[in-house]
Amino acid sequence: MDEWLGLERIGEREFRVMQNTIKLLDDNILYIEAVGEQTDELADIIQNNYKRIYSLFPGKVKQLVNINKSGKSSIAVREMYKEMGEDELTEKVAVYGAHPVARVLAAFVIGVSGMKGTRFFKTEEDALAWLKE
């Protein structure tokens, strides 16, 4: 666990950080399932590891972020996702979730941050299709 500064490696291509899951998928897709409250501590752990995770991919990374089970996000978490989205190694970010409150929050964050290459989708299928274009 120390090797990954707070991430627990639970498989060859899968990590857990608190209640959240991070998976390395084919086609340079980094899948993030946000579960529960997204705290400052979570932001610190991901910020300390995301470049190392990105290095496991050959080339630019596409993020697939599932917010169906996500709770409230701290300002630090929103800033961390903005930083990741703006990283030169990030090609696209697809956020999806069916919960109406999550959709409104995601649309607001994406709009306010001006994150280019970031789109919101209702379903995982639509999000994946866009990432693979």
GROMACS .gro file of N, CA and C in nm:
model
  399
    1MET      N    1   0.082  -0.119   0.000
    1MET     CA    2   0.000   0.000   0.000
    1MET      C    3   0.087   0.126   0.000
    2ASP      N    4   0.197   0.127   0.075
    2ASP     CA    5   0.284   0.245   0.078
    2ASP      C    6   0.337   0.278  -0.060
    3GLU      N    7   0.366   0.173  -0.138
    3GLU     CA    8   0.420   0.191  -0.273
    3GLU      C    9   0.330   0.282  -0.356
    4TRP      N   10   0.198   0.274  -0.333
    4TRP     CA   11   0.102   0.353  -0.410
    4TRP      C   12   0.047   0.470  -0.329
    5LEU      N   13   0.107   0.504  -0.217
    5LEU     CA   14   0.070   0.622  -0.138
    5LEU      C   15  -0.079   0.630  -0.109
    6GLY      N   16  -0.136   0.523  -0.052
    6GLY     CA   17  -0.275   0.526  -0.010
    6GLY      C   18  -0.369   0.446  -0.098
    7LEU      N   19  -0.324   0.403  -0.215
    7LEU     CA   20  -0.407   0.318  -0.301
    7LEU      C   21  -0.383   0.173  -0.263
    8GLU      N   22  -0.488   0.094  -0.265
    8GLU     CA   23  -0.476  -0.049  -0.242
    8GLU      C   24  -0.489  -0.118  -0.377
    9ARG      N   25  -0.386  -0.189  -0.416
    9ARG     CA   26  -0.392  -0.263  -0.542
    9ARG      C   27  -0.468  -0.392  -0.516
   10ILE      N   28  -0.582  -0.410  -0.583
   10ILE     CA   29  -0.665  -0.528  -0.559
   10ILE      C   30  -0.666  -0.623  -0.678
   11GLY      N   31  -0.591  -0.592  -0.779
   11GLY     CA   32  -0.578  -0.676  -0.898
   11GLY      C   33  -0.469  -0.620  -0.986
   12GLU      N   34  -0.438  -0.692  -1.093
   12GLU     CA   35  -0.332  -0.647  -1.182
   12GLU      C   36  -0.363  -0.510  -1.243
   13ARG      N   37  -0.492  -0.486  -1.269
   13ARG     CA   38  -0.533  -0.361  -1.333
   13ARG      C   39  -0.643  -0.290  -1.255
   14GLU      N   40  -0.642  -0.309  -1.122
   14GLU     CA   41  -0.749  -0.252  -1.041
   14GLU      C   42  -0.697  -0.206  -0.905
   15PHE      N   43  -0.748  -0.091  -0.863
   15PHE     CA   44  -0.709  -0.031  -0.735
   15PHE      C   45  -0.834   0.011  -0.658
   16ARG      N   46  -0.819   0.024  -0.528
   16ARG     CA   47  -0.925   0.079  -0.444
   16ARG      C   48  -0.863   0.192  -0.363
   17VAL      N   49  -0.939   0.300  -0.353
   17VAL     CA   50  -0.899   0.411  -0.267
   17VAL      C   51  -1.026   0.450  -0.192
   18MET      N   52  -1.023   0.424  -0.061
   18MET     CA   53  -1.142   0.439   0.022
   18MET      C   54  -1.251   0.348  -0.038
   19GLN      N   55  -1.368   0.402  -0.072
   19GLN     CA   56  -1.475   0.320  -0.131
   19GLN      C   57  -1.472   0.321  -0.283
   20ASN      N   58  -1.383   0.398  -0.341
   20ASN     CA   59  -1.377   0.418  -0.486
   20ASN      C   60  -1.293   0.310  -0.553
   21THR      N   61  -1.329   0.280  -0.678
   21THR     CA   62  -1.256   0.181  -0.756
   21THR      C   63  -1.196   0.248  -0.879
   22ILE      N   64  -1.074   0.210  -0.911
   22ILE     CA   65  -1.004   0.259  -1.030
   22ILE      C   66  -0.959   0.136  -1.108
   23LYS      N   67  -0.996   0.130  -1.236
   23LYS     CA   68  -0.957   0.017  -1.321
   23LYS      C   69  -0.890   0.067  -1.448
   24LEU      N   70  -0.790  -0.007  -1.492
   24LEU     CA   71  -0.723   0.021  -1.618
   24LEU      C   72  -0.791  -0.066  -1.724
   25LEU      N   73  -0.864  -0.004  -1.815
   25LEU     CA   74  -0.935  -0.077  -1.919
   25LEU      C   75  -0.857  -0.072  -2.050
   26ASP      N   76  -0.899  -0.152  -2.146
   26ASP     CA   77  -0.839  -0.147  -2.279
   26ASP      C   78  -0.867  -0.012  -2.344
   27ASP      N   79  -0.800   0.015  -2.454
   27ASP     CA   80  -0.818   0.139  -2.531
   27ASP      C   81  -0.776   0.262  -2.452
   28ASN      N   82  -0.681   0.246  -2.357
   28ASN     CA   83  -0.629   0.357  -2.276
   28ASN      C   84  -0.738   0.427  -2.195
   29ILE      N   85  -0.834   0.349  -2.145
   29ILE     CA   86  -0.943   0.405  -2.066
   29ILE      C   87  -0.918   0.377  -1.918
   30LEU      N   88  -0.921   0.484  -1.840
   30LEU     CA   89  -0.910   0.476  -1.695
   30LEU      C   90  -1.051   0.490  -1.639
   31TYR      N   91  -1.103   0.382  -1.581
   31TYR     CA   92  -1.238   0.381  -1.524
   31TYR      C   93  -1.230   0.419  -1.376
   32ILE      N   94  -1.311   0.516  -1.337
   32ILE     CA   95  -1.317   0.559  -1.197
   32ILE      C   96  -1.461   0.549  -1.151
   33GLU      N   97  -1.485   0.468  -1.047
   33GLU     CA   98  -1.619   0.461  -0.988
   33GLU      C   99  -1.613   0.536  -0.856
   34ALA      N  100  -1.682   0.650  -0.851
   34ALA     CA  101  -1.685   0.733  -0.731
   34ALA      C  102  -1.800   0.683  -0.643
   35VAL      N  103  -1.766   0.643  -0.520
   35VAL     CA  104  -1.866   0.588  -0.428
   35VAL      C  105  -1.860   0.665  -0.297
   36GLY      N  106  -1.975   0.712  -0.253
   36GLY     CA  107  -1.983   0.783  -0.126
   36GLY      C  108  -1.927   0.924  -0.135
   37GLU      N  109  -1.910   0.983  -0.017
   37GLU     CA  110  -1.860   1.120  -0.011
   37GLU      C  111  -1.718   1.127  -0.064
   38GLN      N  112  -1.691   1.226  -0.146
   38GLN     CA  113  -1.560   1.246  -0.207
   38GLN      C  114  -1.487   1.355  -0.128
   39THR      N  115  -1.390   1.313  -0.048
   39THR     CA  116  -1.329   1.399   0.055
   39THR      C  117  -1.194   1.457   0.014
   40ASP      N  118  -1.146   1.551   0.095
   40ASP     CA  119  -1.013   1.608   0.076
   40ASP      C  120  -0.906   1.499   0.083
   41GLU      N  121  -0.922   1.404   0.173
   41GLU     CA  122  -0.825   1.294   0.186
   41GLU      C  123  -0.818   1.214   0.055
   42LEU      N  124  -0.933   1.188  -0.005
   42LEU     CA  125  -0.936   1.117  -0.133
   42LEU      C  126  -0.862   1.197  -0.240
   43ALA      N  127  -0.886   1.328  -0.244
   43ALA     CA  128  -0.819   1.413  -0.342
   43ALA      C  129  -0.667   1.404  -0.327
   44ASP      N  130  -0.618   1.408  -0.203
   44ASP     CA  131  -0.474   1.398  -0.179
   44ASP      C  132  -0.417   1.266  -0.230
   45ILE      N  133  -0.488   1.156  -0.202
   45ILE     CA  134  -0.440   1.024  -0.245
   45ILE      C  135  -0.434   1.016  -0.397
   46ILE      N  136  -0.539   1.059  -0.464
   46ILE     CA  137  -0.540   1.051  -0.610
   46ILE      C  138  -0.437   1.145  -0.671
   47GLN      N  139  -0.425   1.266  -0.618
   47GLN     CA  140  -0.323   1.358  -0.670
   47GLN      C  141  -0.183   1.302  -0.657
   48ASN      N  142  -0.158   1.227  -0.550
   48ASN     CA  143  -0.026   1.168  -0.529
   48ASN      C  144   0.000   1.046  -0.617
   49ASN      N  145  -0.102   0.996  -0.686
   49ASN     CA  146  -0.087   0.872  -0.762
   49ASN      C  147  -0.125   0.880  -0.909
   50TYR      N  148  -0.202   0.980  -0.951
   50TYR     CA  149  -0.259   0.970  -1.085
   50TYR      C  150  -0.155   0.972  -1.196
   51LYS      N  151  -0.046   1.046  -1.181
   51LYS     CA  152   0.057   1.045  -1.286
   51LYS      C  153   0.122   0.907  -1.296
   52ARG      N  154   0.136   0.842  -1.184
   52ARG     CA  155   0.193   0.707  -1.184
   52ARG      C  156   0.096   0.609  -1.251
   53ILE      N  157  -0.033   0.625  -1.224
   53ILE     CA  158  -0.133   0.541  -1.289
   53ILE      C  159  -0.133   0.568  -1.439
   54TYR      N  160  -0.130   0.695  -1.477
   54TYR     CA  161  -0.124   0.731  -1.619
   54TYR      C  162  -0.005   0.664  -1.688
   55SER      N  163   0.107   0.651  -1.617
   55SER     CA  164   0.228   0.594  -1.677
   55SER      C  165   0.208   0.445  -1.711
   56LEU      N  166   0.103   0.383  -1.660
   56LEU     CA  167   0.075   0.242  -1.693
   56LEU      C  168   0.009   0.228  -1.830
   57PHE      N  169  -0.029   0.340  -1.890
   57PHE     CA  170  -0.092   0.340  -2.022
   57PHE      C  171   0.008   0.383  -2.127
   58PRO      N  172  -0.001   0.326  -2.248
   58PRO     CA  173   0.084   0.373  -2.357
   58PRO      C  174   0.019   0.492  -2.428
   59GLY      N  175   0.058   0.611  -2.395
   59GLY     CA  176   0.000   0.729  -2.459
   59GLY      C  177  -0.102   0.799  -2.373
   60LYS      N  178  -0.187   0.878  -2.439
   60LYS     CA  179  -0.286   0.959  -2.367
   60LYS      C  180  -0.396   0.873  -2.307
   61VAL      N  181  -0.453   0.923  -2.197
   61VAL     CA  182  -0.554   0.850  -2.121
   61VAL      C  183  -0.691   0.912  -2.142
   62LYS      N  184  -0.792   0.824  -2.150
   62LYS     CA  185  -0.931   0.866  -2.156
   62LYS      C  186  -0.994   0.822  -2.024
   63GLN      N  187  -1.059   0.915  -1.955
   63GLN     CA  188  -1.122   0.882  -1.827
   63GLN      C  189  -1.270   0.853  -1.846
   64LEU      N  190  -1.316   0.748  -1.780
   64LEU     CA  191  -1.457   0.712  -1.775
   64LEU      C  192  -1.495   0.717  -1.627
   65VAL      N  193  -1.576   0.817  -1.589
   65VAL     CA  194  -1.605   0.842  -1.448
   65VAL      C  195  -1.752   0.812  -1.420
   66ASN      N  196  -1.775   0.712  -1.335
   66ASN     CA  197  -1.909   0.670  -1.296
   66ASN      C  198  -1.946   0.740  -1.165
   67ILE      N  199  -2.047   0.827  -1.170
   67ILE     CA  200  -2.088   0.899  -1.048
   67ILE      C  201  -2.223   0.852  -0.996
   68ASN      N  202  -2.268   0.734  -1.040
   68ASN     CA  203  -2.398   0.683  -0.996
   68ASN      C  204  -2.408   0.665  -0.845
   69LYS      N  205  -2.297   0.632  -0.779
   69LYS     CA  206  -2.299   0.607  -0.635
   69LYS      C  207  -2.224   0.714  -0.557
   70SER      N  208  -2.191   0.822  -0.624
   70SER     CA  209  -2.112   0.927  -0.562
   70SER      C  210  -2.197   1.013  -0.470
   71GLY      N  211  -2.134   1.056  -0.362
   71GLY     CA  212  -2.197   1.151  -0.272
   71GLY      C  213  -2.142   1.290  -0.298
   72LYS      N  214  -2.150   1.372  -0.197
   72LYS     CA  215  -2.101   1.510  -0.206
   72LYS      C  216  -1.950   1.511  -0.230
   73SER      N  217  -1.905   1.602  -0.316
   73SER     CA  218  -1.762   1.617  -0.346
   73SER      C  219  -1.709   1.745  -0.285
   74SER      N  220  -1.594   1.734  -0.219
   74SER     CA  221  -1.531   1.852  -0.161
   74SER      C  222  -1.474   1.940  -0.272
   75ILE      N  223  -1.441   2.063  -0.238
   75ILE     CA  224  -1.379   2.155  -0.334
   75ILE      C  225  -1.246   2.096  -0.382
   76ALA      N  226  -1.171   2.033  -0.291
   76ALA     CA  227  -1.042   1.974  -0.328
   76ALA      C  228  -1.059   1.863  -0.432
   77VAL      N  229  -1.165   1.785  -0.420
   77VAL     CA  230  -1.191   1.678  -0.517
   77VAL      C  231  -1.226   1.737  -0.652
   78ARG      N  232  -1.310   1.839  -0.653
   78ARG     CA  233  -1.346   1.902  -0.781
   78ARG      C  234  -1.222   1.963  -0.847
   79GLU      N  235  -1.135   2.025  -0.768
   79GLU     CA  236  -1.011   2.081  -0.822
   79GLU      C  237  -0.919   1.971  -0.874
   80MET      N  238  -0.913   1.859  -0.803
   80MET     CA  239  -0.828   1.747  -0.843
   80MET      C  240  -0.875   1.692  -0.977
   81TYR      N  241  -1.007   1.673  -0.995
   81TYR     CA  242  -1.059   1.623  -1.123
   81TYR      C  243  -1.035   1.724  -1.235
   82LYS      N  244  -1.045   1.851  -1.203
   82LYS     CA  245  -1.016   1.954  -1.303
   82LYS      C  246  -0.870   1.945  -1.346
   83GLU      N  247  -0.779   1.932  -1.249
   83GLU     CA  248  -0.636   1.919  -1.279
   83GLU      C  249  -0.610   1.796  -1.366
   84MET      N  250  -0.671   1.684  -1.331
   84MET     CA  251  -0.652   1.563  -1.411
   84MET      C  252  -0.706   1.583  -1.552
   85GLY      N  253  -0.822   1.646  -1.564
   85GLY     CA  254  -0.883   1.669  -1.695
   85GLY      C  255  -0.800   1.760  -1.783
   86GLU      N  256  -0.728   1.853  -1.722
   86GLU     CA  257  -0.645   1.948  -1.797
   86GLU      C  258  -0.504   1.897  -1.822
   87ASP      N  259  -0.468   1.785  -1.761
   87ASP     CA  260  -0.334   1.729  -1.779
   87ASP      C  261  -0.311   1.698  -1.926
   88GLU      N  262  -0.191   1.725  -1.974
   88GLU     CA  263  -0.159   1.701  -2.116
   88GLU      C  264  -0.172   1.554  -2.154
   89LEU      N  265  -0.168   1.464  -2.058
   89LEU     CA  266  -0.181   1.321  -2.086
   89LEU      C  267  -0.327   1.274  -2.088
   90THR      N  268  -0.421   1.364  -2.058
   90THR     CA  269  -0.563   1.330  -2.063
   90THR      C  270  -0.617   1.368  -2.200
   91GLU      N  271  -0.672   1.269  -2.269
   91GLU     CA  272  -0.729   1.296  -2.401
   91GLU      C  273  -0.874   1.341  -2.391
   92LYS      N  274  -0.957   1.266  -2.316
   92LYS     CA  275  -1.099   1.296  -2.300
   92LYS      C  276  -1.145   1.249  -2.163
   93VAL      N  277  -1.254   1.310  -2.116
   93VAL     CA  278  -1.316   1.267  -1.991
   93VAL      C  279  -1.466   1.252  -2.016
   94ALA      N  280  -1.517   1.132  -1.991
   94ALA     CA  281  -1.661   1.106  -2.002
   94ALA      C  282  -1.713   1.074  -1.862
   95VAL      N  283  -1.805   1.157  -1.815
   95VAL     CA  284  -1.867   1.139  -1.684
   95VAL      C  285  -2.008   1.089  -1.708
   96TYR      N  286  -2.051   0.986  -1.633
   96TYR     CA  287  -2.188   0.940  -1.651
   96TYR      C  288  -2.253   0.907  -1.518
   97GLY      N  289  -2.386   0.918  -1.520
   97GLY     CA  290  -2.466   0.886  -1.402
   97GLY      C  291  -2.612   0.912  -1.431
   98ALA      N  292  -2.697   0.827  -1.379
   98ALA     CA  293  -2.840   0.837  -1.404
   98ALA      C  294  -2.912   0.922  -1.300
   99HIS      N  295  -2.850   0.941  -1.185
   99HIS     CA  296  -2.916   1.014  -1.076
   99HIS      C  297  -2.930   1.161  -1.116
  100PRO      N  298  -3.051   1.217  -1.111
  100PRO     CA  299  -3.073   1.356  -1.154
  100PRO      C  300  -2.986   1.459  -1.083
  101VAL      N  301  -2.968   1.444  -0.952
  101VAL     CA  302  -2.886   1.541  -0.877
  101VAL      C  303  -2.741   1.532  -0.923
  102ALA      N  304  -2.692   1.410  -0.945
  102ALA     CA  305  -2.555   1.391  -0.992
  102ALA      C  306  -2.537   1.455  -1.129
  103ARG      N  307  -2.636   1.440  -1.215
  103ARG     CA  308  -2.627   1.498  -1.350
  103ARG      C  309  -2.619   1.650  -1.343
  104VAL      N  310  -2.703   1.710  -1.259
  104VAL     CA  311  -2.703   1.856  -1.245
  104VAL      C  312  -2.569   1.904  -1.191
  105LEU      N  313  -2.519   1.837  -1.088
  105LEU     CA  314  -2.390   1.875  -1.029
  105LEU      C  315  -2.277   1.861  -1.130
  106ALA      N  316  -2.274   1.749  -1.203
  106ALA     CA  317  -2.168   1.727  -1.301
  106ALA      C  318  -2.174   1.832  -1.411
  107ALA      N  319  -2.294   1.861  -1.460
  107ALA     CA  320  -2.308   1.962  -1.565
  107ALA      C  321  -2.260   2.097  -1.516
  108PHE      N  322  -2.290   2.131  -1.392
  108PHE     CA  323  -2.248   2.257  -1.333
  108PHE      C  324  -2.095   2.263  -1.323
  109VAL      N  325  -2.034   2.156  -1.269
  109VAL     CA  326  -1.889   2.154  -1.251
  109VAL      C  327  -1.819   2.162  -1.387
  110ILE      N  328  -1.866   2.086  -1.485
  110ILE     CA  329  -1.806   2.088  -1.617
  110ILE      C  330  -1.820   2.227  -1.679
  111GLY      N  331  -1.938   2.288  -1.666
  111GLY     CA  332  -1.962   2.420  -1.723
  111GLY      C  333  -1.880   2.529  -1.658
  112VAL      N  334  -1.875   2.530  -1.526
  112VAL     CA  335  -1.802   2.633  -1.452
  112VAL      C  336  -1.652   2.619  -1.472
  113SER      N  337  -1.603   2.497  -1.474
  113SER     CA  338  -1.458   2.477  -1.485
  113SER      C  339  -1.408   2.501  -1.627
  114GLY      N  340  -1.500   2.493  -1.725
  114GLY     CA  341  -1.458   2.510  -1.864
  114GLY      C  342  -1.370   2.397  -1.912
  115MET      N  343  -1.387   2.279  -1.853
  115MET     CA  344  -1.304   2.164  -1.889
  115MET      C  345  -1.331   2.122  -2.034
  116LYS      N  346  -1.233   2.143  -2.119
  116LYS     CA  347  -1.246   2.103  -2.259
  116LYS      C  348  -1.226   1.952  -2.268
  117GLY      N  349  -1.293   1.888  -2.364
  117GLY     CA  350  -1.278   1.745  -2.382
  117GLY      C  351  -1.349   1.665  -2.275
  118THR      N  352  -1.443   1.729  -2.205
  118THR     CA  353  -1.520   1.662  -2.101
  118THR      C  354  -1.667   1.670  -2.136
  119ARG      N  355  -1.734   1.554  -2.129
  119ARG     CA  356  -1.878   1.551  -2.157
  119ARG      C  357  -1.947   1.464  -2.054
  120PHE      N  358  -2.076   1.492  -2.035
  120PHE     CA  359  -2.158   1.415  -1.942
  120PHE      C  360  -2.257   1.330  -2.020
  121PHE      N  361  -2.279   1.207  -1.971
  121PHE     CA  362  -2.371   1.111  -2.033
  121PHE      C  363  -2.459   1.047  -1.928
  122LYS      N  364  -2.576   1.002  -1.970
  122LYS     CA  365  -2.665   0.931  -1.878
  122LYS      C  366  -2.621   0.787  -1.857
  123THR      N  367  -2.565   0.724  -1.963
  123THR     CA  368  -2.532   0.582  -1.954
  123THR      C  369  -2.384   0.556  -1.980
  124GLU      N  370  -2.337   0.445  -1.928
  124GLU     CA  371  -2.199   0.402  -1.951
  124GLU      C  372  -2.177   0.371  -2.099
  125GLU      N  373  -2.276   0.312  -2.162
  125GLU     CA  374  -2.264   0.276  -2.303
  125GLU      C  375  -2.238   0.399  -2.390
  126ASP      N  376  -2.316   0.505  -2.367
  126ASP     CA  377  -2.298   0.628  -2.444
  126ASP      C  378  -2.162   0.692  -2.417
  127ALA      N  379  -2.121   0.689  -2.290
  127ALA     CA  380  -1.992   0.747  -2.252
  127ALA      C  381  -1.877   0.671  -2.318
  128LEU      N  382  -1.883   0.538  -2.315
  128LEU     CA  383  -1.779   0.457  -2.377
  128LEU      C  384  -1.774   0.477  -2.528
  129ALA      N  385  -1.889   0.484  -2.591
  129ALA     CA  386  -1.894   0.506  -2.737
  129ALA      C  387  -1.824   0.636  -2.773
  130TRP      N  388  -1.848   0.742  -2.696
  130TRP     CA  389  -1.785   0.871  -2.723
  130TRP      C  390  -1.633   0.863  -2.701
  131LEU      N  391  -1.590   0.795  -2.594
  131LEU     CA  392  -1.447   0.784  -2.567
  131LEU      C  393  -1.375   0.709  -2.679
  132LYS      N  394  -1.443   0.614  -2.740
  132LYS     CA  395  -1.379   0.530  -2.842
  132LYS      C  396  -1.386   0.592  -2.982
  133GLU      N  397  -1.451   0.708  -2.997
  133GLU     CA  398  -1.458   0.775  -3.129
  133GLU      C  399  -1.321   0.817  -3.175
   0.00000   0.00000   0.00000
